[in-house]
Coordinates of C-alpha atoms and ligand atoms in Angstrom, one line a residue:
M28 CA 8.3 -46.8 28.2
L29 CA 9.6 -48.5 25.1
F30 CA 8.2 -51.6 23.4
S31 CA 11.6 -53.3 23.9
E32 CA 11.1 -53.1 27.7
L33 CA 8.0 -55.2 27.7
G34 CA 9.7 -58.5 27.1
L35 CA 8.5 -59.0 23.4
G36 CA 10.7 -61.0 21.0
P37 CA 12.8 -59.4 18.3
D38 CA 10.6 -60.4 15.4
V39 CA 7.5 -58.9 17.0
L40 CA 9.5 -55.7 17.8
R41 CA 10.5 -55.5 14.2
A42 CA 6.9 -55.7 13.1
I43 CA 6.0 -52.9 15.5
E44 CA 8.7 -50.8 14.2
D45 CA 7.6 -51.5 10.6
K46 CA 4.1 -50.3 11.6
G47 CA 5.6 -47.1 12.9
Y48 CA 4.5 -47.3 16.6
T49 CA 7.0 -45.6 18.8
Q50 CA 5.5 -46.1 22.3
P51 CA 3.1 -48.7 23.8
T52 CA -0.3 -47.3 24.8
P53 CA -1.2 -47.6 28.5
I54 CA -3.2 -50.9 28.0
Q55 CA -0.2 -52.4 26.1
E56 CA 2.2 -51.3 28.7
Q57 CA 0.2 -52.9 31.5
A58 CA -1.1 -56.0 29.8
I59 CA 1.8 -57.3 27.6
P60 CA 4.2 -58.3 30.5
W61 CA 1.5 -60.3 32.3
V62 CA 0.3 -62.0 29.2
L63 CA 3.8 -63.0 28.4
Q64 CA 4.1 -64.5 31.9
G65 CA 1.1 -66.7 31.2
R66 CA -1.2 -64.9 33.6
D67 CA -5.0 -64.5 33.0
V68 CA -5.9 -60.8 32.4
L69 CA -9.1 -58.9 33.0
G70 CA -8.8 -55.7 31.0
C71 CA -11.3 -52.9 31.2
A72 CA -10.6 -51.0 28.0
Q73 CA -12.5 -49.7 25.0
T74 CA -11.6 -49.8 21.3
G75 CA -9.3 -47.0 20.4
T76 CA -7.0 -47.6 23.4
G77 CA -4.7 -50.0 21.5
K78 CA -6.4 -53.0 23.2
T79 CA -6.1 -55.3 20.1
A80 CA -2.3 -55.1 20.1
S81 CA -2.2 -55.6 23.8
F82 CA -3.2 -59.2 23.3
T83 CA -2.1 -60.0 19.7
L84 CA 1.5 -59.0 20.2
P85 CA 2.2 -61.2 23.2
M86 CA 0.1 -64.1 21.7
I87 CA 2.4 -64.1 18.6
D88 CA 5.4 -64.6 20.9
I89 CA 3.7 -67.3 23.0
L90 CA 2.5 -69.2 19.9
A91 CA 5.8 -68.8 18.1
S92 CA 7.0 -72.1 19.5
G93 CA 4.9 -75.2 18.9
R94 CA 2.9 -76.5 16.0
A95 CA -0.8 -76.7 15.2
R96 CA -2.6 -79.9 14.5
A97 CA -5.4 -80.5 12.1
R98 CA -8.8 -79.2 13.4
M99 CA -7.2 -78.4 16.8
P100 CA -6.5 -74.7 17.0
R101 CA -4.0 -73.5 19.6
S102 CA -5.6 -70.2 20.5
L103 CA -9.1 -68.8 20.1
I104 CA -10.3 -65.2 20.0
L105 CA -14.0 -64.5 20.2
E106 CA -15.4 -61.2 18.7
P107 CA -19.0 -60.0 18.7
T108 CA -19.1 -58.9 15.1
R109 CA -17.6 -60.0 11.8
E110 CA -16.0 -56.6 11.3
L111 CA -14.2 -56.7 14.6
A112 CA -13.1 -60.3 13.9
A113 CA -11.7 -59.2 10.6
Q114 CA -9.9 -56.3 12.2
V115 CA -8.2 -58.6 14.7
A116 CA -7.2 -60.9 11.9
E117 CA -5.6 -57.9 10.1
S118 CA -3.6 -57.2 13.3
F119 CA -2.3 -60.7 13.4
E120 CA -1.2 -60.3 9.8
T121 CA 0.5 -57.0 10.5
Y122 CA 2.3 -57.9 13.7
G123 CA 2.9 -61.6 12.8
K124 CA 4.5 -60.8 9.4
H125 CA 7.9 -62.1 10.6
H126 CA 6.4 -65.3 12.0
K127 CA 4.9 -68.3 10.3
L128 CA 1.7 -68.6 12.3
S129 CA -1.4 -69.9 10.5
M130 CA -4.7 -68.2 11.1
A131 CA -8.3 -68.8 10.4
L132 CA -11.2 -66.4 10.5
L133 CA -14.5 -68.0 11.1
I134 CA -17.3 -65.6 10.5
G135 CA -20.8 -65.8 9.1
G136 CA -21.6 -64.9 5.5
E137 CA -18.7 -66.8 4.1
T138 CA -18.7 -70.4 2.8
F139 CA -18.1 -73.2 5.2
S140 CA -15.9 -75.2 2.8
E141 CA -13.0 -72.7 2.7
Q142 CA -13.1 -72.3 6.5
V143 CA -13.1 -76.1 7.0
K144 CA -10.2 -76.5 4.6
R145 CA -8.2 -74.1 6.7
L146 CA -9.0 -75.9 9.9
D147 CA -8.0 -79.2 8.4
R148 CA -4.6 -77.7 7.6
G149 CA -4.2 -76.8 11.3
V150 CA -4.3 -73.2 12.7
D151 CA -2.4 -71.4 15.4
V152 CA -4.9 -68.6 15.8
L153 CA -8.6 -69.0 15.4
I154 CA -10.6 -65.8 15.3
A155 CA -14.4 -66.3 15.4
T156 CA -17.8 -64.9 16.0
P157 CA -19.6 -67.2 18.5
G158 CA -22.4 -68.3 16.1
R159 CA -20.2 -69.6 13.4
L160 CA -17.8 -71.3 15.8
I161 CA -20.7 -73.2 17.4
D162 CA -22.0 -74.3 14.0
L163 CA -18.6 -75.6 13.0
F164 CA -18.2 -77.3 16.3
E165 CA -21.6 -79.0 16.0
R166 CA -20.7 -80.2 12.6
G167 CA -17.6 -81.9 14.0
N168 CA -15.2 -79.7 12.0
I169 CA -13.3 -78.4 15.0
M170 CA -12.0 -79.5 18.4
L171 CA -11.3 -77.0 21.1
N172 CA -9.3 -79.1 23.5
D173 CA -5.9 -77.9 22.4
I174 CA -6.6 -74.2 23.1
K175 CA -3.8 -72.7 25.1
V176 CA -4.8 -69.0 24.9
F177 CA -8.4 -67.9 24.9
V178 CA -9.5 -64.3 24.4
I179 CA -13.0 -62.8 24.9
D180 CA -13.0 -59.4 23.4
E181 CA -15.8 -56.8 23.9
A182 CA -17.5 -58.9 26.6
D183 CA -20.1 -56.2 27.4
R184 CA -21.0 -56.0 23.7
M185 CA -21.4 -59.8 23.7
L186 CA -23.8 -59.5 26.6
D187 CA -25.8 -56.9 24.7
M188 CA -26.0 -59.1 21.7
G189 CA -27.2 -62.1 23.6
F190 CA -24.1 -64.2 23.0
I191 CA -23.4 -65.1 26.6
P192 CA -25.1 -68.5 26.6
D193 CA -23.1 -69.4 23.4
I194 CA -19.9 -68.2 25.0
E195 CA -20.6 -70.3 28.1
R196 CA -21.1 -73.3 25.8
I197 CA -17.8 -72.6 24.0
V198 CA -15.9 -72.2 27.3
S199 CA -17.3 -75.6 28.5
K200 CA -15.5 -77.2 25.5
L201 CA -12.1 -75.6 26.3
P202 CA -9.4 -77.3 28.5
K203 CA -9.5 -76.2 32.1
I204 CA -5.8 -75.4 32.0
R205 CA -5.5 -72.5 29.6
Q206 CA -4.7 -68.8 29.7
T207 CA -7.7 -66.5 29.4
L208 CA -7.7 -62.8 28.4
F209 CA -11.0 -61.1 29.0
F210 CA -11.7 -57.5 27.7
S211 CA -14.7 -55.3 28.2
A212 CA -15.3 -51.6 27.8
T213 CA -17.5 -51.6 31.0
M214 CA -17.7 -53.9 34.0
P215 CA -21.4 -54.2 35.0
P216 CA -22.1 -56.9 37.6
E217 CA -23.1 -59.6 35.0
I218 CA -19.7 -59.1 33.2
R219 CA -17.8 -59.2 36.5
R220 CA -19.5 -62.5 37.5
L221 CA -18.7 -64.0 34.1
A222 CA -15.1 -63.0 34.4
D223 CA -15.0 -64.6 37.8
A224 CA -16.3 -67.8 36.3
F225 CA -13.9 -67.8 33.3
L226 CA -10.7 -66.5 34.8
M227 CA -8.2 -67.8 37.3
N228 CA -6.5 -65.3 39.6
P229 CA -6.5 -62.7 36.8
K230 CA -4.3 -59.6 36.7
E231 CA -6.8 -56.7 36.6
I232 CA -6.0 -53.8 34.3
S233 CA -8.1 -50.7 33.7
V234 CA -7.3 -47.9 31.4
A235 CA -9.2 -44.6 30.9
P236 CA -11.3 -44.5 27.8
P237 CA -9.8 -42.5 24.9
A238 CA -10.4 -38.8 25.2
S239 CA -14.2 -38.2 25.6
P240 CA -15.7 -37.3 22.2
A241 CA -16.9 -34.1 23.7
E242 CA -13.4 -32.7 23.8
T243 CA -12.4 -33.4 20.2
V244 CA -15.7 -33.4 18.4
T245 CA -17.6 -30.3 17.6
Q246 CA -21.3 -31.1 17.9
A247 CA -24.4 -29.4 16.4
M248 CA -28.0 -30.2 15.8
A249 CA -30.5 -28.9 13.3
L250 CA -34.2 -29.1 14.2
V251 CA -36.1 -29.7 10.9
H252 CA -39.4 -31.2 9.7
E253 CA -39.3 -34.9 8.9
V254 CA -39.9 -34.1 5.2
D255 CA -36.9 -31.8 5.1
K256 CA -34.3 -34.2 6.5
R257 CA -32.7 -35.3 3.3
K258 CA -32.5 -31.7 2.1
A259 CA -30.9 -30.7 5.4
L260 CA -28.4 -33.5 5.1
R261 CA -27.5 -32.5 1.6
H262 CA -27.0 -28.9 2.7
L263 CA -24.7 -29.9 5.5
L264 CA -22.7 -32.2 3.2
R265 CA -22.3 -29.4 0.7
T266 CA -21.4 -26.7 3.2
E267 CA -19.1 -28.7 5.4
D268 CA -15.7 -29.7 4.4
V269 CA -16.4 -33.4 4.4
R270 CA -13.5 -35.7 3.7
N271 CA -15.3 -38.9 4.7
A272 CA -18.3 -39.5 7.0
F273 CA -20.5 -42.1 8.6
I274 CA -24.2 -41.3 8.3
F275 CA -26.3 -43.1 10.9
C276 CA -29.9 -44.2 10.4
N277 CA -31.9 -46.0 13.1
R278 CA -33.5 -48.5 10.7
K279 CA -31.9 -50.7 8.2
R280 CA -34.6 -50.2 5.7
D281 CA -33.9 -46.5 5.6
I282 CA -30.2 -47.0 4.9
D283 CA -30.5 -48.0 1.2
V284 CA -33.2 -45.5 0.6
L285 CA -31.0 -42.7 1.8
R286 CA -27.9 -44.0 0.0
R287 CA -29.8 -44.1 -3.3
S288 CA -31.2 -40.6 -2.7
L289 CA -27.6 -39.3 -2.0
E290 CA -26.3 -41.0 -5.1
R291 CA -29.1 -39.4 -7.2
H292 CA -27.9 -36.1 -5.9
G293 CA -24.4 -36.7 -7.0
F294 CA -22.8 -37.9 -3.7
N295 CA -20.4 -40.8 -3.5
A296 CA -22.2 -43.0 -0.9
G297 CA -22.1 -46.6 0.2
A298 CA -24.2 -48.6 2.7
L299 CA -23.3 -50.9 5.6
H300 CA -25.8 -52.9 7.6
G301 CA -26.5 -56.3 8.9
D302 CA -28.7 -57.5 6.0
M303 CA -25.9 -57.2 3.5
V304 CA -24.0 -60.4 2.6
Q305 CA -20.6 -60.5 4.1
S306 CA -18.6 -60.2 0.9
K307 CA -20.5 -56.9 0.2
R308 CA -19.9 -55.6 3.7
T309 CA -16.2 -56.3 3.5
E310 CA -16.0 -54.8 0.0
T311 CA -17.8 -51.6 1.0
L312 CA -15.7 -51.1 4.1
E313 CA -12.5 -51.6 2.2
A314 CA -13.7 -49.1 -0.5
F315 CA -14.5 -46.6 2.3
K316 CA -11.1 -47.1 4.0
R317 CA -9.4 -46.6 0.6
G318 CA -11.4 -43.4 0.1
D319 CA -13.3 -44.8 -3.0
I320 CA -16.5 -44.2 -1.1
T321 CA -16.8 -40.9 0.8
L322 CA -20.1 -41.3 2.7
L323 CA -21.1 -44.5 4.5
V324 CA -24.8 -44.7 5.4
C325 CA -24.9 -47.3 8.2
S326 CA -26.6 -48.8 11.2
D327 CA -25.2 -48.8 14.7
V328 CA -24.4 -52.5 14.8
A329 CA -22.5 -52.5 11.5
A330 CA -20.4 -49.5 12.5
R331 CA -19.6 -50.3 16.1
G332 CA -15.9 -50.7 16.9
I333 CA -14.8 -50.4 13.3
D334 CA -11.4 -48.8 13.2
V335 CA -11.4 -46.2 10.4
Q336 CA -8.8 -43.6 10.8
G337 CA -9.4 -39.9 10.3
L338 CA -13.1 -39.8 9.9
S339 CA -13.9 -36.1 9.4
H340 CA -17.6 -36.1 10.1
V341 CA -20.4 -38.1 11.6
F342 CA -24.0 -37.3 10.7
N343 CA -26.9 -38.6 12.8
F344 CA -29.6 -38.7 10.1
D345 CA -31.9 -40.0 12.9
V346 CA -31.7 -39.2 16.6
P347 CA -30.5 -42.5 18.2
I348 CA -33.1 -44.3 20.3
N349 CA -30.5 -45.1 23.0
A350 CA -28.6 -42.1 24.2
E351 CA -25.4 -44.2 24.6
D352 CA -25.5 -44.8 20.9
Y353 CA -25.1 -41.1 20.3
V354 CA -21.8 -41.2 22.2
H355 CA -20.7 -44.3 20.2
R356 CA -21.7 -42.7 16.9
I357 CA -20.0 -39.4 17.4
G358 CA -17.0 -41.2 18.8
R359 CA -16.3 -42.5 15.3
T360 CA -14.8 -39.1 14.5
G361 CA -12.3 -37.0 16.5
R362 CA -10.2 -40.1 17.3
A363 CA -6.6 -40.1 18.3
G364 CA -6.6 -36.4 19.2
R365 CA -7.9 -35.3 15.8
Q366 CA -10.7 -32.8 15.5
G367 CA -14.0 -34.1 14.2
R368 CA -17.5 -32.7 13.5
A369 CA -20.8 -34.3 14.4
F370 CA -24.2 -33.2 13.2
M371 CA -27.6 -34.5 14.1
L372 CA -31.0 -34.0 12.5
A373 CA -33.8 -33.9 15.0
T374 CA -37.5 -33.5 14.2
P375 CA -40.3 -32.0 16.5
D376 CA -41.1 -35.4 17.9
D377 CA -37.5 -36.1 19.0
D378 CA -37.4 -33.8 22.1
K379 CA -37.4 -36.7 24.7
L380 CA -34.6 -38.5 22.9
V381 CA -32.6 -35.3 22.5
S382 CA -33.1 -34.5 26.3
A383 CA -31.8 -38.0 27.2
I384 CA -28.7 -37.4 25.1
A385 CA -28.1 -34.0 26.8
R386 CA -28.5 -35.6 30.2
L387 CA -26.0 -38.3 29.3
I388 CA -23.3 -36.1 27.8
K389 CA -24.0 -33.4 30.5
R390 CA -24.4 -30.6 27.9
E391 CA -26.8 -29.3 25.4
I392 CA -26.0 -29.9 21.8
P393 CA -25.8 -26.5 20.1
M394 CA -28.6 -25.8 17.6
I395 CA -27.9 -24.6 14.1
A396 CA -30.3 -23.4 11.4
I397 CA -30.2 -24.8 7.8
D398 CA -30.3 -22.1 5.2
G399 CA -33.4 -22.2 3.0
L400 CA -35.3 -24.5 5.3
E401 CA -38.2 -23.5 7.5
S402 CA -37.1 -24.1 11.1
A403 CA -39.1 -26.5 13.3
E404 CA -39.9 -26.4 17.0
F405 CA -39.8 -29.3 19.5
G406 CA -43.4 -30.3 20.3
E407 CA -44.8 -28.8 17.2
E408 CA -47.4 -30.8 15.3
E409 CA -45.8 -32.4 12.2
A410 CA -47.8 -32.4 9.0
R411 CA -48.7 -36.0 8.7
P412 CA -51.2 -37.8 6.5
S413 CA -54.0 -39.4 8.5
R414 CA -53.1 -43.0 9.0
G415 CA -55.5 -44.4 11.4
R416 CA -54.3 -44.7 15.0
G417 CA -51.0 -43.1 14.3
G418 CA -52.3 -40.1 12.5
R419 CA -53.1 -36.5 13.2
G420 CA -56.1 -37.1 15.4
R421 CA -53.8 -38.3 18.2
D422 CA -52.4 -36.4 21.1
R423 CA -48.7 -35.7 20.7
S424 CA -47.5 -37.4 23.8
E425 CA -49.2 -40.5 22.7
R426 CA -47.5 -40.3 19.3
T427 CA -44.1 -39.7 20.9
K428 CA -44.5 -42.6 23.2
D429 CA -45.6 -44.9 20.4
R430 CA -42.8 -43.7 18.3
G431 CA -40.1 -44.5 20.9
E432 CA -41.6 -47.9 21.5
R433 CA -42.2 -48.7 17.9
A434 CA -38.7 -47.5 16.8
G435 CA -37.2 -49.6 19.5
R436 CA -39.2 -52.6 18.5
E437 CA -38.4 -52.1 14.9
A438 CA -34.7 -51.5 15.4
S439 CA -34.6 -54.5 17.7
R440 CA -36.5 -56.7 15.2
E441 CA -34.5 -55.6 12.3
E442 CA -31.1 -56.1 13.9
R443 CA -32.2 -59.4 15.5
A444 CA -33.3 -61.1 12.3
P445 CA -30.8 -60.2 9.6
R446 CA -32.0 -61.8 6.3
A447 CA -29.6 -63.3 3.9
E448 CA -29.9 -62.7 0.2
A449 CA -31.4 -65.7 -1.7
G450 CA -28.1 -67.1 -2.9
Q451 CA -26.5 -67.0 0.5
R452 CA -29.1 -69.0 2.4
E453 CA -27.2 -72.3 2.3
D454 CA -23.9 -70.7 3.2
R455 CA -25.2 -68.7 6.1
P456 CA -26.8 -71.1 8.6
R457 CA -29.8 -69.7 10.3
D458 CA -28.1 -69.6 13.7
E459 CA -25.4 -67.4 12.3
R460 CA -27.8 -65.1 10.6
Q461 CA -29.6 -64.4 13.8
R462 CA -26.6 -64.4 16.2
D463 CA -24.0 -62.6 14.3
E464 CA -25.6 -59.2 14.6
R465 CA -28.0 -59.6 17.3
P466 CA -29.0 -56.3 18.7
S467 CA -29.6 -55.1 22.2
Q468 CA -31.8 -57.8 23.5
P469 CA -32.8 -58.0 27.1
R470 CA -29.7 -59.0 29.1
E471 CA -29.7 -62.5 30.4
S472 CA -28.3 -62.6 33.9
V473 CA -25.5 -65.1 34.6
A474 CA -27.9 -66.7 37.2
A475 CA -30.6 -67.0 34.5
A476 CA -28.1 -68.4 32.0
E477 CA -27.0 -70.9 34.7
A478 CA -30.6 -71.9 35.4
R479 CA -31.2 -72.3 31.7
R480 CA -28.0 -74.4 31.3
S481 CA -29.3 -76.8 33.9
E482 CA -32.5 -77.4 31.9
P483 CA -32.6 -80.7 30.1
R484 CA -30.9 -80.3 26.8
R485 CA -33.8 -81.4 24.8
D486 CA -36.1 -78.7 26.2
R487 CA -33.4 -76.1 25.6
D488 CA -33.0 -77.2 21.9
R489 CA -36.7 -77.1 21.5
D490 CA -36.9 -73.6 23.0
R491 CA -34.1 -72.5 20.8
R492 CA -35.8 -73.8 17.7
R493 CA -39.0 -72.1 18.7
R494 CA -37.2 -68.8 19.3
R495 CA -35.6 -69.0 15.9
D496 CA -38.9 -69.7 14.3
D497 CA -40.4 -66.8 16.2
D498 CA -37.6 -64.6 14.9
D499 CA -38.2 -65.6 11.4
D500 CA -41.9 -64.8 11.6
D501 CA -41.2 -61.6 13.4
V502 CA -40.8 -59.5 10.3
A503 CA -44.3 -58.3 9.8
V504 CA -44.4 -54.7 8.6
I505 CA -46.5 -52.4 10.7
G506 CA -47.9 -50.0 8.2
F507 CA -45.1 -47.6 7.3
G508 CA -43.5 -47.8 10.7
D509 CA -42.4 -44.4 11.5
H510 CA -41.4 -43.5 8.0
V511 CA -43.7 -41.4 5.9
P512 CA -42.6 -41.5 2.3
S513 CA -42.3 -37.9 1.2
F514 CA -44.7 -38.3 -1.8
M515 CA -47.5 -39.0 0.7
L516 CA -47.1 -35.5 2.1
R517 CA -47.7 -33.8 -1.2
A518 CA -51.0 -32.5 -2.4
A519 CA -52.8 -35.1 -4.5
R520 CA -52.1 -34.9 -8.2
P521 CA -53.9 -36.5 -11.2
R522 CA -53.0 -40.2 -11.2
P523 CA -50.4 -41.0 -13.8
A524 CA -51.1 -43.6 -16.4
D525 CA -50.8 -47.1 -15.0
A526 CA -48.1 -48.1 -17.4
A527 CA -45.8 -45.3 -16.4
R528 CA -46.8 -45.2 -12.8
D529 CA -43.6 -46.6 -11.1
T530 CA -41.2 -44.4 -13.1
K531 CA -43.3 -41.3 -12.6
A532 CA -43.6 -41.9 -8.8
E533 CA -39.9 -42.2 -8.6
A534 CA -39.4 -39.0 -10.6
L535 CA -41.9 -37.2 -8.4
D536 CA -40.1 -38.4 -5.3
G537 CA -36.8 -37.2 -6.7
A538 CA -38.3 -33.8 -7.5
Q539 CA -39.7 -33.5 -4.0
E540 CA -36.2 -34.2 -2.6
G541 CA -34.4 -31.8 -4.9
Ligands
AMP622 P1 -7.6 -50.7 19.1 O1 -8.0 -50.1 20.4 O2 -6.9 -52.0 19.2 O3 -8.8 -50.7 18.2 O4 -6.6 -49.7 18.4 C1 -6.9 -48.4 17.9 C2 -5.9 -47.9 17.0 O5 -4.6 -47.5 17.6 C3 -5.5 -48.8 15.8 O6 -5.6 -48.1 14.6 C4 -4.1 -49.2 16.1 O7 -3.4 -49.4 14.9 C5 -3.6 -48.0 16.8 N1 -2.5 -48.4 17.7 C6 -2.4 -49.5 18.5 N2 -1.3 -49.4 19.3 C7 -0.6 -48.3 19.0 C8 0.6 -47.7 19.4 N3 1.4 -48.3 20.3 N4 0.9 -46.5 18.9 C9 0.2 -45.9 18.0 N5 -1.0 -46.4 17.5 C10 -1.4 -47.6 18.0

């Protein structure tokens, strides 16, 4: 099928041609004609299928006639993360280049004033993360009663991130007569019920996920001791033909440590995680896409859904806590039929997590040895300094159990309460900081959300405030968590003079790594 057979206007077709697309993808082929007819659409499709163009292309045609009024956008697209929102905005720029549509991107981490100015001028397309949109709505900067087309993208991800109550609130402000396009990679019952509540007689479309990573990604795993992980990673980076790579860590605090270590060893590395201010996140991602940065050390949340073409490698510096994350992580490479390579570093305590991954992907990940490193065994006792309850004296199964729980707790806490840098505090309202990259929180059922909605508003606001305060307090550090700094595993040395202590410790750490 050709794009010209889908009913799109000549200016949109010209933009598609400029972009170099020759054929619509299956989701585009199925969705575009229905969207152009004004029907609601329920699309089951993942990123990588061409889903973004399946709604942006027809929306440009629909919005081409008519004019936006101040503070009253004509269409609204909700995205779970800022990066995805920015990607959709890029699509509108690319495909709408022969039109004069105005667009605003409302995402956290950027100043309100610019965004408000934009809204005042009137926008045809508003792309937002739920948190920032609600903040602007509550400040009276925006009215949603002129929305003609409403898009919810990545609905299952929104559910995971705890955004559903916010979305329900947003939907209650929209006009009843509107066109709604709803996309989700999966359709669990909660999402299905949400779709039933938001959509009217939708056209249902489902496309197969892009080729399973297992087919285009060569996977391997090295089993090493915790202290050898950085060395093992460096070995892989040096022996593999790495054009560009994501390196995933489970905890945000490890990301900068690893990036600095890689830089010290001469690698060109950047970092991407939810604690970074938005300008830095955007800048880093752009530098990575341009090829100025070769290695991006990142968290799951920051990297999810980001469309970076031609990633040659993915490294799992940590075995992911959730097996599904393994599939998402390695799916960042081997896209669009290209070959990719994915490596994972596992430690003796990771056997349960590795087994869960093998069960999910229905295959064992091939093991490789790392030259020059002593190989480790699953279940083997790791050399650890005694640290009270978590130390050597404890039975291994106890440690593994604690480890999973603690890592889950820490990952959850860290992603749940992203902290702005000092200068950004005023610009990033607290709501946004917490909502914009909220992690896998327990899912709230639609029934529970409905019950909660019916609570008196005052109680709800009080509970919200309490929850936020809890979140802010919830950053206590539990010892070293699961991370044992490498210098603690070395034999004791004479204490360096106090004055030079910090510098020397760093040098010592560097020597240990090298
Ligand atoms: P998405 O699923 O929207 O994240 O799109 C994944 C990638 O496919 C993006 O890099 C798009 O630029 C690209 N893409 C979208 N539609 C087409 C098409 N019809 N032909 C070739 N590439 C496409």
